[in-house]
Amino acid sequence: MNPITQQKLTDLLRANSMTPDTLHIPTLAQLFLSQMRISLYGGTSSIPMLPSFLKPSGTLKENTPVAVAQMDDQKIQVSLVTFTKNVPQVTQQDSFPVPGREYPAPFSDLLYAVAELIEPLLSQAQALALCLPFPVDYDSKGDGCIRRFPGSMSVSDFTNQPVLAALREELSQRSLPCPPMVLVSQADAALLAASVRNPNQSRYLGLTWGSTIDLGFVAPGSIVLRWPGIPGDLTLFSGGFSQAQCVPFGLVDYSKDRDCYGPGLDLYLKMVSTEYLGEIFRLVMIKAAERKLLSFGCSRDVLSLTWLDLDTLSDFLTNPKTGGTLAHFCREPEDRAVGLAIGQAVLTRSARLICANLAAVLTFIGSGRDPQTPVCLGLEGAAFQSPPLKAALETQVQSLLRDELGLQIALWYGDEMPATGSAAAALYTL
């Protein structure tokens, strides 16, 4: 790439907050941390700190089946989980597209779908866990209300509706047994799964990264100063981080946000969600075409696109000469070089923002400074099914968290994380 093109490309990436000088990690971590603390004090914050009142550890009762229902913005999935010598067996899985995704739906439709899927498992289950990626206000009595659904869903009549009470009512109307229930955040389920499958680590975090983003951690309940008298026992927290607004928007982020659901909301999510990363790349490539960084043919092809997903971008980054549509568009060597640089910058920016989020939480819980006792981070979500995105996070964790900030963290990947962690949460309450 010639020096003039390189300078134009750098200017383009800087305008879209994709260069290191526009993503200063210690500053971003402090911004996340300040929002977390404001929430704890009861102020107005874009990051709600949500204590679950669930135990972070306990006894995994042997051969005690737990029915687990996982709900996200794509589908509802159920399974039966049983632990034998602390090893989970996940069986009898079934799933159904979640109501409210393709069409507007009342909250009762979601509970109806959960009941339909979970019914065959209840004759065996001794507990039931409902795992959600949505922010939940827990009531300290074992239930909670969903704060909001993501912009990809249209659900009504859920405000101030205790989730487990409503599910219990749905099951009772069917004359089905109602075993003890727990409500678990997906991020906390990832944390618990890591602690079960990779035991004896000093501390644990849980990261879910896909169409949603959140971090789960453990802290004393008494840190929530906005609730006087809250029990001081260790409890699982989720952060509701998808709503964070303390992030450096770039040019294309503004235009994307303007045309997206809820302008001004969920800014962090819109920069890192796997549903948007391909689209961010497309919009930056359009800006590259406007700045004459691409050949006429490549510019014409890029402008013909109306939507781009992460899988298409991942194919290009993995196989730039044969990787499908984008490889065909970027046939010329300089077009390919520009496309690869922009694609990598999009993924690297998302990974750097995740690292800032992690740094804030590690600072908050006061852990990760001892090289001999790294914090174990359980990872779950669609982001880790994309090799370039997974590699981007691993690279940034090493260079930013470990080398630059001195925060010791060990990444842990596992199978069936939400089901395993949710079942563990249910067993810890029995």
Coordinates of C-alpha atoms in Angstrom, one line a residue:
M1 CA 0.0 0.0 0.0
N2 CA 1.5 3.3 -1.0
P3 CA 2.1 6.0 1.7
I4 CA -0.7 8.3 0.4
T5 CA -3.2 5.5 0.5
Q6 CA -2.0 4.4 3.9
Q7 CA -2.4 8.0 5.3
K8 CA -5.9 8.3 3.9
L9 CA -6.8 4.9 5.4
T10 CA -5.4 5.9 8.8
D11 CA -7.5 9.1 8.7
L12 CA -10.6 7.1 7.8
L13 CA -10.1 4.7 10.6
R14 CA -9.4 7.5 13.1
A15 CA -12.6 9.3 12.1
N16 CA -14.4 6.0 12.9
S17 CA -12.7 5.5 16.3
M18 CA -10.7 2.5 15.1
T19 CA -7.2 3.6 15.9
P20 CA -5.4 3.1 19.2
D21 CA -5.3 6.9 19.9
T22 CA -9.1 7.0 19.8
L23 CA -9.5 3.9 22.0
H24 CA -7.3 4.6 25.0
I25 CA -8.1 1.6 27.2
P26 CA -7.3 3.0 30.7
T27 CA -9.6 5.9 30.0
L28 CA -12.4 3.7 28.6
A29 CA -12.0 1.4 31.6
Q30 CA -12.4 4.3 34.0
L31 CA -15.5 5.4 32.1
F32 CA -17.1 2.0 32.5
L33 CA -16.1 1.9 36.1
S34 CA -17.6 5.3 36.9
Q35 CA -20.9 4.3 35.4
M36 CA -20.9 1.1 37.5
R37 CA -20.3 3.1 40.7
I38 CA -22.9 5.6 39.9
S39 CA -25.4 2.8 39.5
L40 CA -24.5 1.3 42.8
Y41 CA -25.0 4.7 44.5
G42 CA -28.5 5.0 42.9
G43 CA -27.6 7.7 40.4
T44 CA -28.6 7.9 36.7
S45 CA -26.3 5.5 34.8
S46 CA -26.3 3.7 31.5
I47 CA -24.9 0.6 33.2
P48 CA -27.3 -0.9 35.8
M49 CA -25.6 -3.1 38.4
L50 CA -28.0 -6.0 38.9
P51 CA -27.5 -8.3 41.9
S52 CA -29.1 -11.7 41.4
F53 CA -29.1 -12.9 45.1
L54 CA -28.0 -16.3 43.8
K55 CA -25.1 -18.2 45.4
P56 CA -21.9 -18.3 43.4
S57 CA -21.0 -21.7 44.8
G58 CA -22.4 -24.7 46.6
T59 CA -23.0 -28.4 46.3
L60 CA -23.8 -30.1 43.0
K61 CA -26.2 -32.8 44.1
E62 CA -25.4 -36.0 42.3
N63 CA -27.9 -37.4 39.8
T64 CA -30.4 -34.6 40.4
P65 CA -31.9 -33.7 37.0
V66 CA -32.5 -30.0 36.3
A67 CA -34.7 -28.8 33.5
V68 CA -33.1 -25.7 31.9
A69 CA -34.8 -23.3 29.5
Q70 CA -32.6 -20.8 27.7
M71 CA -34.2 -17.8 26.1
D72 CA -32.5 -15.3 23.9
D73 CA -33.3 -13.0 20.9
Q74 CA -33.1 -16.0 18.5
K75 CA -34.7 -19.0 20.1
I76 CA -35.9 -20.8 23.2
Q77 CA -33.9 -24.0 24.0
V78 CA -34.5 -26.5 26.7
S79 CA -32.5 -29.4 28.0
L80 CA -32.2 -31.7 31.0
V81 CA -28.9 -31.4 32.9
T82 CA -27.6 -34.0 35.4
F83 CA -24.2 -33.9 37.3
T84 CA -22.3 -37.0 38.0
K85 CA -19.0 -36.4 39.8
N86 CA -19.3 -32.7 38.9
V87 CA -19.4 -33.6 35.2
P88 CA -22.7 -32.4 33.5
Q89 CA -24.7 -34.6 31.2
V90 CA -26.9 -32.4 28.9
T91 CA -29.7 -34.4 27.3
Q92 CA -33.2 -34.2 25.8
Q93 CA -32.6 -30.9 24.0
D94 CA -35.3 -29.1 22.0
S95 CA -35.7 -25.6 20.6
F96 CA -38.2 -23.2 19.0
P97 CA -37.8 -19.7 17.4
V98 CA -38.5 -17.1 20.1
P99 CA -41.8 -15.2 19.8
G100 CA -41.3 -11.5 19.3
R101 CA -38.4 -11.8 16.9
E102 CA -40.2 -12.2 13.6
Y103 CA -43.5 -10.6 14.7
P104 CA -44.7 -8.6 17.8
A105 CA -45.8 -10.8 20.7
P106 CA -47.0 -10.4 24.2
F107 CA -44.8 -11.7 27.0
S108 CA -47.3 -14.5 27.6
D109 CA -46.4 -16.0 24.2
L110 CA -42.8 -16.4 25.3
L111 CA -43.9 -18.2 28.5
Y112 CA -46.3 -20.4 26.6
A113 CA -43.4 -21.5 24.3
V114 CA -41.2 -22.2 27.3
A115 CA -44.0 -24.3 28.9
E116 CA -44.6 -26.2 25.7
L117 CA -40.9 -27.1 25.4
I118 CA -40.2 -27.8 29.0
E119 CA -43.3 -30.0 29.7
P120 CA -41.8 -33.3 28.6
L121 CA -38.9 -32.8 31.1
L122 CA -40.8 -31.9 34.2
S123 CA -41.7 -35.4 35.1
Q124 CA -38.0 -36.1 35.7
A125 CA -36.7 -32.7 36.8
Q126 CA -36.2 -31.8 40.5
A127 CA -35.5 -28.1 39.7
L128 CA -36.1 -25.7 36.8
A129 CA -33.7 -22.9 35.7
L130 CA -34.7 -20.1 33.3
C131 CA -31.6 -18.5 31.7
L132 CA -32.0 -15.0 30.1
P133 CA -29.5 -12.6 28.4
F134 CA -31.8 -9.7 29.1
P135 CA -31.3 -7.3 32.1
V136 CA -33.4 -8.3 35.0
D137 CA -34.3 -6.5 38.2
Y138 CA -34.2 -9.2 40.9
D139 CA -36.5 -8.9 43.9
S140 CA -34.2 -10.7 46.5
K141 CA -37.0 -13.3 46.9
G142 CA -36.0 -15.5 44.0
D143 CA -37.8 -13.8 41.2
G144 CA -37.3 -10.7 39.0
C145 CA -38.7 -8.5 36.2
I146 CA -37.2 -8.1 32.8
R147 CA -36.1 -4.5 32.3
R148 CA -36.2 -4.5 28.6
F149 CA -35.8 -6.6 25.5
P150 CA -33.3 -5.9 22.8
G151 CA -34.2 -3.9 19.7
S152 CA -34.3 -7.0 17.6
M153 CA -37.4 -8.1 19.6
S154 CA -40.9 -6.6 20.0
V155 CA -42.5 -7.9 23.2
S156 CA -45.3 -6.3 25.1
D157 CA -46.9 -6.6 28.6
F158 CA -43.7 -7.6 30.4
T159 CA -43.2 -4.5 32.5
N160 CA -43.3 -5.2 36.3
Q161 CA -44.2 -8.8 35.5
P162 CA -42.3 -11.3 37.8
V163 CA -41.0 -13.8 35.4
L164 CA -41.0 -17.0 37.5
A165 CA -44.4 -16.2 39.0
A166 CA -45.8 -15.9 35.5
L167 CA -44.1 -19.1 34.3
R168 CA -45.4 -20.9 37.4
E169 CA -48.9 -19.7 36.6
E170 CA -48.6 -21.0 33.0
L171 CA -47.4 -24.4 34.3
S172 CA -50.2 -24.6 36.9
Q173 CA -52.8 -23.9 34.2
R174 CA -51.6 -27.0 32.4
S175 CA -51.7 -29.0 35.7
L176 CA -48.0 -29.6 35.4
P177 CA -45.6 -30.0 38.4
C178 CA -43.8 -26.9 39.4
P179 CA -40.3 -27.8 40.9
P180 CA -38.2 -25.1 42.6
M181 CA -37.2 -22.4 40.1
V182 CA -34.3 -20.0 39.6
L183 CA -33.8 -17.1 37.3
V184 CA -30.2 -16.9 36.0
S185 CA -28.5 -14.3 33.7
Q186 CA -26.6 -15.8 30.8
A187 CA -23.4 -14.1 31.9
D188 CA -23.7 -15.6 35.4
A189 CA -24.4 -19.0 33.8
A190 CA -21.1 -18.7 31.9
L191 CA -19.3 -17.8 35.1
L192 CA -20.8 -20.8 37.0
A193 CA -20.1 -23.2 34.1
A194 CA -16.4 -22.1 34.2
S195 CA -16.3 -22.6 38.0
V196 CA -17.8 -26.1 37.6
R197 CA -15.7 -27.3 34.7
N198 CA -12.5 -25.5 35.6
P199 CA -12.4 -25.6 39.4
N200 CA -10.0 -24.3 42.0
Q201 CA -9.3 -20.9 40.3
S202 CA -8.9 -17.8 42.4
R203 CA -11.8 -15.8 40.9
Y204 CA -14.3 -16.2 38.0
L205 CA -16.0 -13.9 35.5
G206 CA -18.5 -14.8 32.8
L207 CA -18.6 -13.1 29.4
T208 CA -21.4 -13.6 26.9
W209 CA -20.8 -12.0 23.5
G210 CA -22.9 -12.4 20.5
S211 CA -26.0 -10.5 19.5
T212 CA -25.9 -9.3 23.1
I213 CA -23.1 -8.4 25.5
D214 CA -22.8 -8.8 29.2
L215 CA -20.3 -9.7 32.0
G216 CA -21.1 -11.6 35.2
F217 CA -19.1 -11.3 38.4
V218 CA -19.2 -12.1 42.1
A219 CA -19.3 -9.4 44.8
P220 CA -20.9 -8.8 48.2
G221 CA -24.5 -7.7 47.9
S222 CA -23.9 -4.8 50.3
I223 CA -22.0 -2.9 47.6
V224 CA -25.4 -1.9 46.2
L225 CA -25.7 1.3 48.3
R226 CA -29.0 2.3 46.7
W227 CA -30.7 -0.6 48.6
P228 CA -30.2 -0.1 52.3
G229 CA -30.1 -3.3 54.3
I230 CA -29.3 -5.6 51.4
P231 CA -27.6 -8.8 52.6
G232 CA -23.8 -8.7 52.5
D233 CA -23.4 -12.3 51.3
L234 CA -21.5 -12.9 48.1
T235 CA -23.9 -13.0 45.2
L236 CA -23.8 -13.2 41.4
F237 CA -24.1 -9.9 39.5
S238 CA -24.7 -9.1 35.9
G239 CA -23.9 -5.6 34.6
G240 CA -26.5 -4.8 31.9
F241 CA -23.4 -3.6 30.0
S242 CA -25.2 -3.7 26.6
Q243 CA -26.8 -0.4 27.5
A244 CA -23.5 1.4 28.2
Q245 CA -23.1 4.8 26.5
C246 CA -19.6 5.6 27.6
V247 CA -18.0 4.6 24.2
P248 CA -16.3 6.6 21.5
F249 CA -18.7 6.6 18.5
G250 CA -17.3 7.2 15.1
L251 CA -18.8 8.6 11.9
V252 CA -20.5 5.4 10.7
D253 CA -21.7 4.6 14.2
Y254 CA -23.7 7.8 14.2
S255 CA -25.4 7.0 10.8
K256 CA -26.0 3.4 11.8
D257 CA -27.5 4.5 15.2
R258 CA -29.7 7.0 13.5
D259 CA -31.2 4.3 11.2
C260 CA -31.4 1.6 13.9
Y261 CA -33.8 1.0 16.7
G262 CA -33.7 3.4 19.7
P263 CA -31.3 6.1 18.5
G264 CA -29.0 7.0 21.4
L265 CA -29.6 3.7 23.2
D266 CA -27.3 0.6 23.6
L267 CA -24.3 2.4 22.1
Y268 CA -21.8 -0.2 23.3
L269 CA -23.9 -3.1 22.0
K270 CA -24.2 -1.4 18.6
M271 CA -20.4 -1.3 18.4
V272 CA -19.7 -4.9 19.4
S273 CA -22.7 -7.0 18.6
T274 CA -22.1 -9.8 16.1
E275 CA -25.3 -8.7 14.4
Y276 CA -23.8 -5.3 13.6
L277 CA -20.1 -5.9 12.9
G278 CA -20.5 -6.9 9.3
E279 CA -22.7 -3.8 8.7
I280 CA -20.1 -1.6 10.3
F281 CA -17.6 -2.9 7.9
R282 CA -19.9 -2.3 5.0
L283 CA -20.4 1.3 6.0
V284 CA -16.7 2.0 6.5
M285 CA -16.0 0.5 3.1
I286 CA -18.6 2.9 1.6
K287 CA -16.6 5.8 3.2
A288 CA -13.4 4.3 1.8
A289 CA -15.0 4.4 -1.7
E290 CA -16.0 8.0 -1.2
R291 CA -12.4 8.9 -0.3
K292 CA -11.1 7.2 -3.4
L293 CA -9.4 4.4 -1.5
L294 CA -10.9 1.7 -3.6
S295 CA -10.9 1.1 -7.4
F296 CA -14.0 2.0 -9.4
G297 CA -15.0 -1.7 -9.8
C298 CA -14.6 -2.4 -6.1
S299 CA -16.4 0.8 -5.1
R300 CA -19.3 -0.1 -7.4
D301 CA -19.6 -3.6 -5.9
V302 CA -19.5 -2.3 -2.3
L303 CA -22.2 0.3 -3.0
S304 CA -24.4 -2.5 -4.4
L305 CA -24.6 -4.2 -1.0
T306 CA -27.5 -3.4 1.2
W307 CA -26.5 -5.6 4.2
L308 CA -23.5 -7.6 5.3
D309 CA -23.2 -10.2 8.0
L310 CA -20.3 -11.2 10.2
D311 CA -19.9 -14.6 8.5
T312 CA -19.3 -13.0 5.2
L313 CA -16.7 -10.7 6.7
S314 CA -15.1 -13.6 8.6
D315 CA -14.8 -15.6 5.3
F316 CA -13.0 -12.7 3.7
L317 CA -10.6 -12.2 6.6
T318 CA -9.8 -15.9 6.7
N319 CA -9.4 -16.4 2.9
P320 CA -8.9 -12.9 1.4
K321 CA -8.4 -14.3 -2.2
T322 CA -11.1 -17.0 -2.2
G323 CA -13.4 -16.0 0.7
G324 CA -16.7 -15.5 -1.1
T325 CA -18.4 -12.2 -2.0
L326 CA -15.9 -9.8 -0.5
A327 CA -12.9 -11.6 -2.0
H328 CA -14.6 -11.3 -5.4
F329 CA -15.2 -7.5 -4.8
C330 CA -11.6 -6.9 -3.6
R331 CA -9.8 -8.6 -6.6
E332 CA -7.2 -5.9 -6.9
P333 CA -4.2 -6.1 -4.5
E334 CA -4.7 -2.6 -3.1
D335 CA -8.5 -3.1 -2.7
R336 CA -7.7 -6.3 -0.9
A337 CA -5.2 -4.6 1.4
V338 CA -7.7 -1.8 2.2
G339 CA -10.5 -4.2 2.8
L340 CA -8.4 -6.4 5.1
A341 CA -7.2 -3.4 7.1
I342 CA -10.7 -2.1 7.6
G343 CA -12.1 -5.5 8.5
Q344 CA -9.4 -6.2 11.0
A345 CA -9.9 -2.7 12.5
V346 CA -13.6 -3.3 12.9
L347 CA -13.0 -6.5 14.8
T348 CA -10.1 -5.1 16.8
R349 CA -12.1 -2.2 17.9
S350 CA -14.8 -4.5 19.3
A351 CA -12.2 -6.6 21.1
R352 CA -10.6 -3.5 22.6
L353 CA -13.9 -2.3 23.9
I354 CA -14.5 -5.7 25.5
C355 CA -11.1 -5.4 27.1
A356 CA -11.9 -2.0 28.5
N357 CA -15.1 -3.5 30.0
L358 CA -13.1 -6.4 31.5
A359 CA -10.5 -4.1 32.9
A360 CA -13.3 -2.1 34.6
V361 CA -14.8 -5.2 36.2
L362 CA -11.4 -6.6 37.3
T363 CA -10.6 -3.2 38.9
F364 CA -14.0 -3.1 40.6
I365 CA -13.6 -6.6 42.2
G366 CA -9.9 -5.9 43.0
S367 CA -8.6 -9.0 41.3
G368 CA -6.2 -10.1 38.6
R369 CA -3.0 -8.5 39.8
D370 CA -1.2 -11.7 40.9
P371 CA 0.4 -13.6 38.0
Q372 CA 0.1 -16.8 40.0
T373 CA -3.7 -16.5 40.4
P374 CA -5.2 -15.3 37.2
V375 CA -8.9 -14.7 37.0
C376 CA -10.7 -17.4 35.0
L377 CA -13.1 -15.9 32.3
G378 CA -15.8 -18.2 31.1
L379 CA -16.6 -17.3 27.4
E380 CA -20.0 -18.0 25.7
G381 CA -21.6 -16.7 22.6
A382 CA -21.7 -16.4 18.8
A383 CA -18.6 -14.2 18.8
F384 CA -16.4 -17.2 19.6
Q385 CA -17.7 -19.1 16.6
S386 CA -16.0 -16.6 14.3
P387 CA -12.2 -17.4 14.2
P388 CA -11.1 -13.9 13.3
L389 CA -13.2 -12.3 16.1
K390 CA -12.1 -14.9 18.6
A391 CA -8.4 -14.3 17.6
A392 CA -8.9 -10.5 17.9
L393 CA -10.1 -10.8 21.5
E394 CA -7.3 -13.2 22.4
T395 CA -4.7 -10.9 20.9
Q396 CA -6.1 -7.8 22.7
V397 CA -6.4 -9.6 26.0
Q398 CA -2.7 -10.4 25.8
S399 CA -1.5 -7.0 24.6
L400 CA -3.8 -4.7 26.6
L401 CA -4.9 -6.5 29.7
R402 CA -1.8 -8.7 30.5
D403 CA 1.1 -6.7 29.0
E404 CA -0.1 -3.1 29.2
L405 CA -2.3 -3.1 32.3
G406 CA -0.8 -6.1 34.2
L407 CA -4.2 -7.8 34.7
Q408 CA -3.9 -11.5 34.7
I409 CA -6.8 -13.3 33.1
A410 CA -7.2 -16.8 31.7
L411 CA -9.7 -17.5 29.0
W412 CA -11.8 -20.6 29.3
Y413 CA -14.1 -22.0 26.6
G414 CA -16.5 -24.8 27.2
D415 CA -19.5 -26.6 25.7
E416 CA -23.1 -26.1 26.8
M417 CA -22.1 -23.2 29.1
P418 CA -25.6 -21.6 29.7
A419 CA -27.2 -25.0 30.4
T420 CA -24.4 -26.2 32.7
G421 CA -24.2 -22.9 34.7
S422 CA -28.0 -22.5 35.0
A423 CA -28.3 -26.1 36.3
A424 CA -25.5 -25.4 38.8
A425 CA -27.3 -22.3 40.0
A426 CA -30.5 -24.3 40.6
L427 CA -28.7 -27.0 42.5
Y428 CA -27.0 -24.5 44.7
T429 CA -30.4 -23.3 45.9
L430 CA -31.9 -26.7 46.7

